[in-house]
Coordinates of N, CA and C in Angstrom, one line a residue:
M1 N 279.8 149.9 91.8 CA 278.9 149.3 91.0 C 277.9 148.6 91.4
G2 N 276.4 148.6 90.9 CA 275.7 147.4 90.8 C 275.5 146.3 90.5
Y3 N 275.0 145.4 91.1 CA 275.1 143.9 91.6 C 273.9 143.9 89.7
H4 N 273.9 143.1 89.1 CA 273.1 142.3 87.8 C 272.7 141.4 89.1
S5 N 270.9 141.1 88.4 CA 270.2 140.2 89.6 C 268.8 140.0 88.0
I6 N 269.4 138.1 87.4 CA 268.6 137.1 86.9 C 267.5 136.7 87.0
A7 N 265.9 136.9 87.1 CA 265.0 136.3 87.8 C 264.6 135.5 86.6
I8 N 264.5 133.6 87.4 CA 263.9 132.6 86.4 C 262.4 132.2 86.9
D9 N 261.9 132.0 86.5 CA 260.4 131.9 87.2 C 259.9 130.4 85.8
G10 N 258.6 129.8 86.3 CA 258.0 128.6 85.9 C 257.4 127.7 86.2
P11 N 256.9 127.1 86.2 CA 256.0 125.6 86.6 C 257.4 124.4 86.8
S12 N 256.8 124.1 88.6 CA 257.3 122.8 88.6 C 257.9 122.1 87.3
G13 N 258.6 121.2 87.6 CA 259.3 120.2 86.6 C 260.2 121.2 85.5
A14 N 260.2 122.6 85.1 CA 260.8 123.1 83.9 C 262.2 123.1 83.5
G15 N 262.6 122.5 84.6 CA 264.0 123.0 84.8 C 265.1 123.7 85.2
K16 N 264.0 124.7 85.2 CA 265.0 126.1 86.0 C 265.8 126.2 87.3
S17 N 265.9 125.1 87.9 CA 267.2 125.0 88.9 C 268.5 124.8 88.3
T18 N 268.0 123.7 87.6 CA 269.1 122.7 86.7 C 269.6 123.7 86.1
L19 N 269.5 124.6 85.6 CA 269.5 125.9 84.1 C 270.3 126.7 85.3
A20 N 269.5 127.1 86.1 CA 270.1 128.6 86.8 C 271.1 128.0 87.3
K21 N 271.8 126.8 87.8 CA 273.1 126.9 88.3 C 273.9 126.1 87.3
L22 N 274.0 125.8 86.4 CA 274.8 125.9 84.8 C 274.7 127.2 84.5
L23 N 274.1 128.2 84.6 CA 274.4 129.7 84.1 C 275.2 130.4 84.8
A24 N 274.9 130.5 86.3 CA 275.3 130.8 87.6 C 276.6 130.6 87.3
Q25 N 277.3 129.4 86.9 CA 278.4 128.7 86.7 C 279.6 129.0 85.6
E26 N 278.4 129.0 84.5 CA 278.7 129.8 83.3 C 279.1 131.8 83.8
L27 N 278.5 131.8 84.2 CA 278.2 133.9 84.4 C 279.6 134.8 85.6
G28 N 279.5 133.4 86.8 CA 280.6 133.6 87.6 C 278.8 134.4 88.9
F29 N 277.6 133.9 88.4 CA 277.0 134.6 89.6 C 276.6 133.2 90.8
L30 N 275.6 134.1 91.5 CA 275.7 133.5 92.5 C 274.0 132.8 92.1
Y31 N 274.0 131.5 92.6 CA 273.2 130.9 92.2 C 272.3 130.6 93.6
V32 N 270.8 131.1 93.8 CA 269.6 131.1 94.5 C 268.4 130.9 94.4
D33 N 268.4 129.7 95.3 CA 267.5 128.1 94.5 C 265.9 128.3 95.8
T34 N 265.7 129.9 95.4 CA 263.7 129.8 96.5 C 263.2 129.0 96.8
G35 N 263.1 128.4 95.7 CA 262.3 126.5 96.2 C 263.1 126.2 97.2
A36 N 264.3 125.6 97.3 CA 264.3 125.4 98.6 C 264.1 125.6 100.1
I37 N 264.5 127.2 100.0 CA 264.4 128.3 100.5 C 262.5 127.6 102.0
Y38 N 261.3 127.5 100.6 CA 260.1 127.0 101.1 C 260.1 125.9 100.8
R39 N 261.3 124.4 100.7 CA 261.3 123.5 100.6 C 261.3 123.2 102.2
T40 N 262.4 124.1 102.7 CA 263.0 123.8 103.7 C 261.4 124.5 105.3
V41 N 260.9 125.7 105.4 CA 259.6 125.6 106.1 C 259.0 124.3 105.9
G42 N 258.5 123.2 105.2 CA 257.7 122.9 104.2 C 258.3 121.6 105.2
L43 N 259.5 121.1 104.9 CA 260.1 120.7 106.0 C 260.0 120.6 107.6
A44 N 260.2 121.1 108.2 CA 259.9 121.9 109.1 C 258.3 122.0 110.0
V45 N 257.0 122.3 108.4 CA 255.9 121.5 109.1 C 255.7 120.3 109.1
R46 N 256.5 119.6 108.1 CA 256.1 118.1 108.2 C 256.8 117.4 109.2
D47 N 257.7 117.8 109.7 CA 258.7 117.0 110.9 C 257.9 117.5 112.3
R48 N 256.8 118.4 112.2 CA 256.5 118.8 113.4 C 255.0 118.6 113.5
G49 N 254.6 117.6 112.8 CA 253.3 117.4 112.8 C 252.1 118.2 112.1
I50 N 252.3 119.9 111.6 CA 251.3 120.7 111.5 C 251.1 120.5 110.2
D51 N 249.5 120.3 110.1 CA 249.3 120.2 108.5 C 249.4 121.6 108.0
P52 N 249.7 121.6 107.1 CA 250.2 123.2 106.2 C 248.9 123.5 106.1
A53 N 247.8 123.2 106.2 CA 246.4 123.6 105.9 C 246.1 124.7 107.3
D54 N 246.7 124.5 108.1 CA 246.7 125.0 109.6 C 247.1 126.5 109.6
L55 N 246.8 128.0 109.2 CA 247.6 129.0 108.4 C 247.8 129.0 109.9
P56 N 247.2 128.9 111.6 CA 248.3 129.9 112.5 C 248.8 129.5 113.0
A57 N 248.7 127.5 112.7 CA 250.2 126.8 113.4 C 251.5 126.8 112.6
V58 N 251.5 127.6 111.1 CA 251.9 127.7 110.4 C 252.6 128.7 110.8
T59 N 252.4 129.5 110.8 CA 253.0 130.9 111.3 C 253.4 131.3 112.6
A60 N 252.3 130.5 113.7 CA 253.6 130.0 115.1 C 254.7 129.6 114.3
L61 N 254.8 129.2 113.7 CA 256.1 128.3 113.9 C 257.4 129.0 112.9
L62 N 257.0 129.7 112.9 CA 258.2 130.9 111.8 C 259.2 131.3 112.6
S63 N 258.5 131.7 113.6 CA 259.3 132.2 115.4 C 259.8 131.2 116.4
E64 N 259.6 130.2 115.6 CA 260.6 129.2 116.7 C 261.7 128.5 115.6
I65 N 261.5 128.7 114.4 CA 262.3 127.2 113.4 C 263.7 128.9 113.2
G66 N 265.1 128.6 113.0 CA 265.7 129.0 112.6 C 266.4 128.2 111.1
I67 N 266.1 128.9 110.0 CA 266.1 129.4 108.4 C 267.5 129.9 108.3
A68 N 268.7 128.9 107.8 CA 269.8 130.0 106.8 C 270.2 129.1 106.0
M69 N 270.9 129.9 105.2 CA 271.5 129.5 103.6 C 272.3 129.9 103.8
G70 N 274.0 128.8 103.0 CA 275.0 128.9 103.3 C 275.7 128.1 101.4
Y71 N 276.7 128.5 101.2 CA 277.4 128.0 100.5 C 278.5 127.0 100.2
G72 N 278.7 126.0 100.3 CA 279.8 124.8 100.5 C 281.5 125.6 99.4
K73 N 282.0 124.4 99.8 CA 283.5 124.9 98.8 C 282.9 124.5 97.2
D74 N 282.2 123.4 97.6 CA 281.3 123.5 95.9 C 280.8 124.0 94.9
G75 N 280.7 125.3 95.7 CA 279.4 126.6 95.3 C 277.9 126.4 95.1
L76 N 277.5 125.3 95.6 CA 276.2 124.5 96.2 C 275.8 125.4 97.4
Q77 N 274.3 125.7 96.9 CA 273.6 126.2 97.8 C 273.4 125.0 99.2
H78 N 273.3 125.0 100.4 CA 272.7 124.6 101.2 C 272.1 125.3 102.2
M79 N 271.4 124.6 102.8 CA 269.8 125.2 103.2 C 270.2 124.4 104.9
F80 N 269.6 125.4 106.0 CA 270.1 124.4 107.2 C 268.7 125.2 108.2
L81 N 268.3 124.1 108.7 CA 267.0 123.9 109.6 C 267.6 124.0 110.8
D82 N 267.2 125.0 111.7 CA 267.7 125.0 113.2 C 269.1 124.7 113.1
G83 N 269.9 125.1 112.6 CA 271.2 124.2 112.8 C 272.1 123.0 112.0
A84 N 271.4 122.4 111.4 CA 271.6 121.0 110.8 C 271.1 121.2 109.3
D85 N 272.5 120.9 108.3 CA 272.3 120.5 106.9 C 271.2 119.8 105.9
V86 N 269.9 120.7 106.1 CA 268.5 119.6 105.3 C 268.7 119.5 103.8
T87 N 269.8 119.9 103.3 CA 269.9 119.9 101.8 C 269.6 119.1 101.0
G88 N 270.0 117.8 101.6 CA 269.3 116.3 100.7 C 268.2 115.9 101.6
A89 N 267.5 116.5 102.7 CA 266.0 115.7 103.1 C 265.0 116.4 102.6
I90 N 265.3 117.8 102.4 CA 264.6 119.1 102.0 C 263.8 118.8 99.9
R91 N 265.0 117.3 100.0 CA 265.0 116.8 98.0 C 263.8 115.5 98.2
Q92 N 263.1 115.2 99.2 CA 262.5 113.8 99.2 C 261.1 115.0 98.1
N93 N 260.4 113.6 97.9 CA 259.2 113.5 97.2 C 258.2 114.7 97.9
A94 N 258.3 113.9 99.5 CA 256.6 114.4 100.1 C 256.9 115.6 100.3
I95 N 257.8 116.8 100.3 CA 258.0 117.9 100.6 C 257.7 118.5 99.9
S96 N 257.5 118.1 98.6 CA 257.0 119.0 97.2 C 255.8 119.8 97.8
D97 N 255.2 118.3 98.1 CA 253.5 119.1 98.4 C 253.5 120.1 100.1
Y98 N 254.5 119.6 101.0 CA 254.4 120.1 101.9 C 254.8 121.8 101.2
A99 N 256.1 121.8 100.8 CA 256.3 123.6 100.3 C 255.5 123.9 99.8
S100 N 254.4 123.6 99.1 CA 253.8 123.7 97.6 C 252.4 124.3 99.0
K101 N 252.0 123.7 99.3 CA 251.1 124.5 100.7 C 251.2 125.7 101.3
V102 N 252.5 125.6 101.8 CA 253.0 126.9 102.9 C 253.3 127.7 102.1
S103 N 253.9 127.7 100.6 CA 254.0 129.0 99.9 C 253.2 129.9 99.8
P104 N 252.1 129.7 99.4 CA 251.3 130.6 99.1 C 251.1 131.1 100.1
I105 N 251.1 131.1 101.5 CA 250.8 131.5 102.9 C 251.3 133.2 102.8
P106 N 250.5 134.4 102.7 CA 251.3 135.6 103.3 C 253.1 135.7 103.8
E107 N 252.3 135.1 105.2 CA 252.8 135.8 106.6 C 254.7 134.3 106.1
V108 N 254.4 133.7 105.8 CA 255.7 132.0 105.3 C 256.3 133.2 103.9
R109 N 255.6 134.4 103.0 CA 256.4 134.8 102.1 C 257.3 136.4 102.5
A110 N 256.7 136.5 103.3 CA 257.0 138.0 103.8 C 258.0 137.7 105.6
F111 N 257.8 136.4 106.2 CA 259.2 135.7 106.3 C 260.6 136.0 105.9
L112 N 260.3 135.1 104.4 CA 261.4 134.7 103.2 C 262.3 135.5 102.4
M113 N 261.2 136.1 102.7 CA 261.7 137.9 101.3 C 262.4 138.6 101.4
G114 N 263.2 138.9 102.7 CA 264.2 139.8 102.9 C 265.1 138.8 103.1
M115 N 265.8 137.3 103.4 CA 266.5 136.9 102.8 C 266.4 136.6 101.5
Q116 N 266.0 136.5 100.6 CA 266.0 136.8 99.2 C 266.7 138.0 99.0
R117 N 265.6 139.2 99.0 CA 266.1 140.3 98.7 C 267.9 140.8 98.9
Q118 N 268.0 140.6 100.0 CA 269.4 140.7 100.6 C 270.9 140.1 100.0
M119 N 270.2 138.8 99.3 CA 271.4 138.0 98.4 C 271.4 138.6 97.2
A120 N 270.3 139.4 96.6 CA 270.8 140.5 95.4 C 271.3 141.6 95.4
Q121 N 271.6 142.3 96.7 CA 272.1 143.3 96.9 C 273.2 143.4 97.2
E122 N 273.6 142.2 97.5 CA 275.0 141.3 98.3 C 276.0 140.7 97.3
H123 N 275.3 140.4 96.2 CA 275.8 139.2 95.1 C 275.1 139.4 93.3
D124 N 276.4 139.2 92.7 CA 275.0 138.9 91.1 C 274.6 138.0 91.6
V125 N 273.2 137.5 91.3 CA 272.5 136.7 91.9 C 272.1 136.3 90.0
I126 N 271.6 134.8 90.1 CA 270.3 134.0 89.4 C 269.8 133.7 90.5
M127 N 268.2 133.7 90.5 CA 267.4 133.5 91.7 C 266.1 132.3 90.9
D128 N 265.8 132.0 91.6 CA 264.8 131.2 90.6 C 263.6 130.8 91.4
G129 N 262.5 130.9 90.5 CA 261.5 130.2 91.6 C 259.8 130.7 91.3
R130 N 258.9 131.1 92.3 CA 257.2 131.7 91.7 C 257.1 132.7 90.7
D131 N 257.7 133.6 91.5 CA 257.6 134.7 91.6 C 258.6 135.7 91.8
I132 N 259.3 135.3 91.5 CA 261.1 136.3 91.5 C 260.8 137.9 90.6
G133 N 260.6 137.5 89.4 CA 260.1 138.5 88.0 C 259.5 139.2 88.5
T134 N 258.4 138.8 89.4 CA 257.1 139.8 89.2 C 256.8 140.1 90.7
V135 N 257.8 139.6 91.6 CA 257.5 140.0 92.9 C 259.2 140.2 94.5
V136 N 259.4 138.9 94.2 CA 261.0 139.6 94.5 C 262.2 140.7 94.4
L137 N 262.2 139.8 92.8 CA 263.0 140.8 92.2 C 262.5 141.7 91.1
P138 N 261.6 143.1 91.1 CA 260.5 143.5 90.1 C 261.6 144.4 88.8
Q139 N 263.0 144.1 89.7 CA 264.0 145.1 89.1 C 264.8 144.4 88.1
A140 N 264.9 143.0 88.1 CA 266.2 142.6 87.8 C 266.6 142.7 86.5
D141 N 267.3 142.1 85.8 CA 268.3 142.9 84.5 C 267.3 142.2 83.1
L142 N 267.5 140.6 83.9 CA 267.0 139.9 82.8 C 265.7 138.7 83.3
K143 N 264.5 138.7 82.8 CA 263.4 137.8 83.9 C 263.2 136.3 82.1
I144 N 263.2 136.0 82.9 CA 263.1 134.9 82.0 C 261.6 134.0 82.9
F145 N 261.2 133.6 82.0 CA 260.0 132.4 82.0 C 259.9 130.9 81.4
L146 N 260.2 129.8 82.6 CA 261.2 128.9 81.3 C 260.0 128.1 82.3
T147 N 259.3 127.1 81.0 CA 257.9 126.3 81.0 C 258.5 125.0 80.1
A148 N 257.6 123.9 80.1 CA 257.6 123.1 79.5 C 256.3 122.3 79.2
V149 N 256.1 121.6 78.6 CA 254.2 120.6 78.7 C 254.6 120.2 79.7
P150 N 253.4 119.7 80.7 CA 253.6 119.2 81.9 C 254.0 117.9 81.6
E151 N 253.6 116.4 80.8 CA 253.8 115.7 80.1 C 256.0 115.5 80.4
E152 N 256.5 116.1 79.5 CA 257.8 116.8 79.6 C 257.7 116.8 81.1
R153 N 257.7 117.6 81.7 CA 258.2 117.7 83.3 C 257.8 117.0 84.2
A154 N 256.7 115.8 84.0 CA 256.6 114.6 85.0 C 257.5 113.9 84.4
R155 N 257.4 113.6 83.1 CA 259.1 112.6 82.5 C 260.8 113.2 83.1
R156 N 260.9 114.6 83.2 CA 261.9 115.0 83.7 C 262.1 114.4 85.3
R157 N 261.1 114.9 86.1 CA 260.9 114.9 87.5 C 261.2 112.7 88.4
C158 N 260.4 112.1 87.3 CA 260.5 110.8 87.1 C 262.0 109.6 87.2
R159 N 262.2 110.9 86.1 CA 263.7 110.7 85.5 C 264.9 110.7 87.0
E160 N 264.7 112.3 87.6 CA 265.1 112.7 88.4 C 265.0 112.2 90.3
L161 N 263.8 111.6 90.1 CA 263.8 110.5 91.5 C 264.4 109.2 91.4
L162 N 264.5 108.8 90.4 CA 265.2 107.6 90.1 C 266.2 107.7 89.9
E163 N 266.7 108.6 89.6 CA 268.6 108.7 89.5 C 268.6 108.7 91.3
R164 N 267.7 109.8 92.1 CA 268.1 109.7 93.7 C 267.8 108.3 94.6
G165 N 267.4 107.1 93.6 CA 266.7 105.9 94.0 C 265.6 105.8 94.5
Q166 N 264.7 107.1 94.2 CA 263.8 107.0 95.2 C 262.2 106.3 93.8
Q167 N 261.2 105.9 94.4 CA 260.5 105.0 93.5 C 259.9 106.8 92.6
A168 N 259.5 106.4 91.3 CA 258.7 107.6 90.7 C 257.9 106.4 90.1
D169 N 256.5 106.9 89.6 CA 255.0 106.5 89.1 C 255.0 107.6 87.7
Y170 N 255.0 107.4 86.8 CA 254.7 108.5 86.3 C 253.1 108.6 85.9
G171 N 252.2 108.1 86.1 CA 251.1 108.5 85.9 C 250.6 109.2 87.3
Q172 N 250.8 109.0 88.2 CA 251.2 110.0 89.4 C 251.6 111.1 89.5
V173 N 253.2 111.0 89.2 CA 254.0 112.3 89.3 C 253.4 113.6 88.3
L174 N 253.2 112.6 87.1 CA 252.0 114.0 86.1 C 250.5 114.4 86.6
R175 N 250.5 113.6 87.3 CA 249.1 113.6 88.2 C 249.3 115.2 89.3
E176 N 250.3 114.8 89.7 CA 250.8 116.1 91.1 C 251.5 117.2 90.5
V177 N 252.2 116.8 89.4 CA 252.8 118.3 88.7 C 251.2 119.2 87.7
E178 N 249.9 118.4 87.3 CA 248.9 119.1 86.6 C 248.3 120.1 87.8
E179 N 248.1 119.2 89.3 CA 247.6 119.3 90.5 C 248.5 120.7 90.6
R180 N 249.8 120.5 90.8 CA 250.7 121.6 91.4 C 250.8 123.4 90.2
D181 N 250.4 122.9 89.4 CA 250.3 124.2 88.4 C 248.8 124.7 89.0
R182 N 248.0 123.9 89.1 CA 246.9 124.9 89.6 C 246.6 125.1 91.4
R183 N 247.2 124.4 91.5 CA 247.2 126.0 92.7 C 248.3 126.7 92.9
D184 N 249.6 126.6 91.9 CA 250.4 127.8 91.8 C 249.6 128.9 91.2
S185 N 249.3 128.6 90.4 CA 248.5 129.7 88.9 C 247.4 130.4 89.8
Q186 N 246.8 129.5 90.8 CA 245.8 130.1 91.1 C 245.4 130.6 93.0
R187 N 246.1 130.3 93.1 CA 246.5 131.0 94.7 C 247.2 132.9 94.6
A188 N 245.8 133.3 95.8 CA 246.0 134.3 95.7 C 247.1 135.1 96.5
A189 N 248.5 135.0 96.9 CA 249.3 135.1 97.2 C 250.6 135.3 96.1
A190 N 250.8 136.1 95.1 CA 251.8 135.6 94.5 C 251.3 134.5 93.3
P191 N 250.8 134.8 92.5 CA 250.6 133.2 91.8 C 251.4 133.4 91.1
L192 N 251.9 131.5 90.2 CA 252.4 132.0 89.5 C 252.2 132.6 88.1
R193 N 252.4 133.2 87.8 CA 252.9 133.9 86.3 C 253.9 134.5 85.4
Q194 N 253.3 134.5 84.2 CA 254.7 135.5 83.7 C 255.0 136.8 83.6
A195 N 255.5 137.6 84.2 CA 255.8 138.7 84.1 C 255.7 139.4 82.7
A196 N 255.4 140.3 82.5 CA 255.0 141.3 81.1 C 256.6 141.5 80.2
D197 N 257.4 142.3 81.0 CA 259.0 142.0 80.5 C 259.3 140.4 80.8
A198 N 259.3 139.6 80.9 CA 259.9 138.5 80.5 C 259.4 137.9 79.8
V199 N 261.0 137.0 79.2 CA 261.4 136.7 78.1 C 260.6 135.1 77.9
L200 N 259.5 134.4 77.8 CA 259.4 133.0 77.0 C 259.9 132.1 77.3
V201 N 260.6 130.8 77.1 CA 261.7 129.8 77.3 C 261.1 128.5 77.1
D202 N 260.3 128.1 76.4 CA 259.6 126.7 76.4 C 261.2 125.7 75.6
T203 N 261.1 124.8 76.9 CA 262.5 124.1 76.5 C 261.6 122.6 76.1
T204 N 260.4 122.6 76.0 CA 260.1 121.2 75.1 C 260.4 121.2 74.4
G205 N 261.2 119.2 73.8 CA 261.9 118.8 72.8 C 263.1 119.3 72.7
L206 N 263.9 120.5 73.8 CA 265.2 120.6 74.1 C 265.7 119.6 75.2
D207 N 267.2 119.9 74.4 CA 267.7 118.9 75.6 C 268.7 119.9 76.3
L208 N 269.7 119.8 77.6 CA 270.2 120.6 78.1 C 271.1 121.5 77.8
E209 N 271.7 120.8 76.9 CA 272.7 122.1 76.4 C 272.2 123.2 75.6
E210 N 271.0 122.4 74.6 CA 270.2 122.9 74.1 C 269.5 124.5 75.1
S211 N 269.6 123.7 75.9 CA 268.4 125.2 76.8 C 269.1 125.9 77.5
L212 N 270.6 125.4 77.5 CA 271.4 126.5 78.1 C 272.0 126.9 76.7
D213 N 272.0 126.8 76.1 CA 272.7 128.0 75.0 C 271.8 129.1 75.2
R214 N 270.2 128.5 74.5 CA 269.0 129.7 74.4 C 268.9 131.0 75.1
L215 N 269.2 130.7 76.9 CA 269.3 131.2 77.8 C 271.2 132.4 77.9
L216 N 271.9 131.8 77.4 CA 272.7 132.3 77.6 C 273.1 133.1 76.1
K217 N 272.9 133.6 75.4 CA 272.6 133.9 74.2 C 271.1 135.2 74.8
L218 N 270.4 134.7 75.6 CA 269.5 136.0 75.8 C 270.3 136.2 77.1
V219 N 271.2 136.4 77.9 CA 272.1 136.4 78.6 C 273.4 137.8 77.7
W220 N 273.3 137.2 76.7 CA 274.6 137.9 75.8 C 273.7 139.5 75.7
E221 N 272.3 139.0 75.3 CA 271.4 140.3 74.1 C 271.3 141.1 75.2
R222 N 270.9 140.7 76.8 CA 270.2 141.7 77.6 C 271.4 142.9 78.6
L223 N 272.3 141.5 78.6 CA 274.0 142.2 79.2 C 274.8 142.2 78.9
G224 N 274.7 142.3 77.9 CA 275.9 142.3 77.0 C 277.3 141.4 77.7
R225 N 277.5 140.5 77.9 CA 277.5 139.4 78.7 C 278.0 138.6 78.0
G226 N 279.2 138.1 77.5 CA 279.4 136.3 76.6 C 279.9 135.3 77.7
K227 N 279.8 134.2 77.5 CA 280.2 132.7 78.3 C 281.5 133.1 79.0
G228 N 281.5 133.0 80.2 CA 283.0 132.8 81.1 C 283.3 134.7 81.3
E229 N 282.4 135.4 80.5 CA 282.9 137.1 80.8 C 282.4 137.6 82.3
A230 N 283.1 138.0 82.8 CA 282.4 139.1 84.4 C 283.2 140.6 84.0
D231 N 282.5 141.7 84.9 CA 282.3 143.0 84.4 C 284.3 143.4 85.1
E232 N 284.0 144.4 84.0 CA 285.9 144.8 84.4 C 285.9 145.8 86.0

């Protein structure tokens, strides 16, 4: 029997990762955070002092680093760079900018594409990112485009940073969100856009439980699976 795949795309701060994790837990799917994979490349670029705009240097780096993905006993995805667990390090706010700048590079995307597609071939997966439904998994059983207004996404990002003990200035975070939206939507390689057959879900004004319920209803309608059900 084949595996099911759910693609969740959307702009930065839309709640993709949080909701995808919860949805995967409800359904018994494997959650694949593709943003974490690109953040790992961004971390490698930053740590080696490479300008992310230096395309030849970034491309050359790809053959020198070892990137791997694993799952702990908690079922959560962990990222490894050259054997070291960098799951926490890649969540620094500064790494977001590096990830956004290296992710449009075609060589970077090609380098990581195989890793992402292999996961979908071997497991029931929920994968979130910027181009999952349009490029990585165009044949996904369900495609969701998750969004919220920039102000809402900036507030969520600030709250997330504060909870991690990092500093957060709302005005700066809002500018970063809007700038990343611009970069992601205008990049030449796999720009952020809603797939023609994706369902638009705007979570502005919805709390986490309400947002999750909306996604679960979509899964039930498309895959015929309710909460806690698995294929026989």
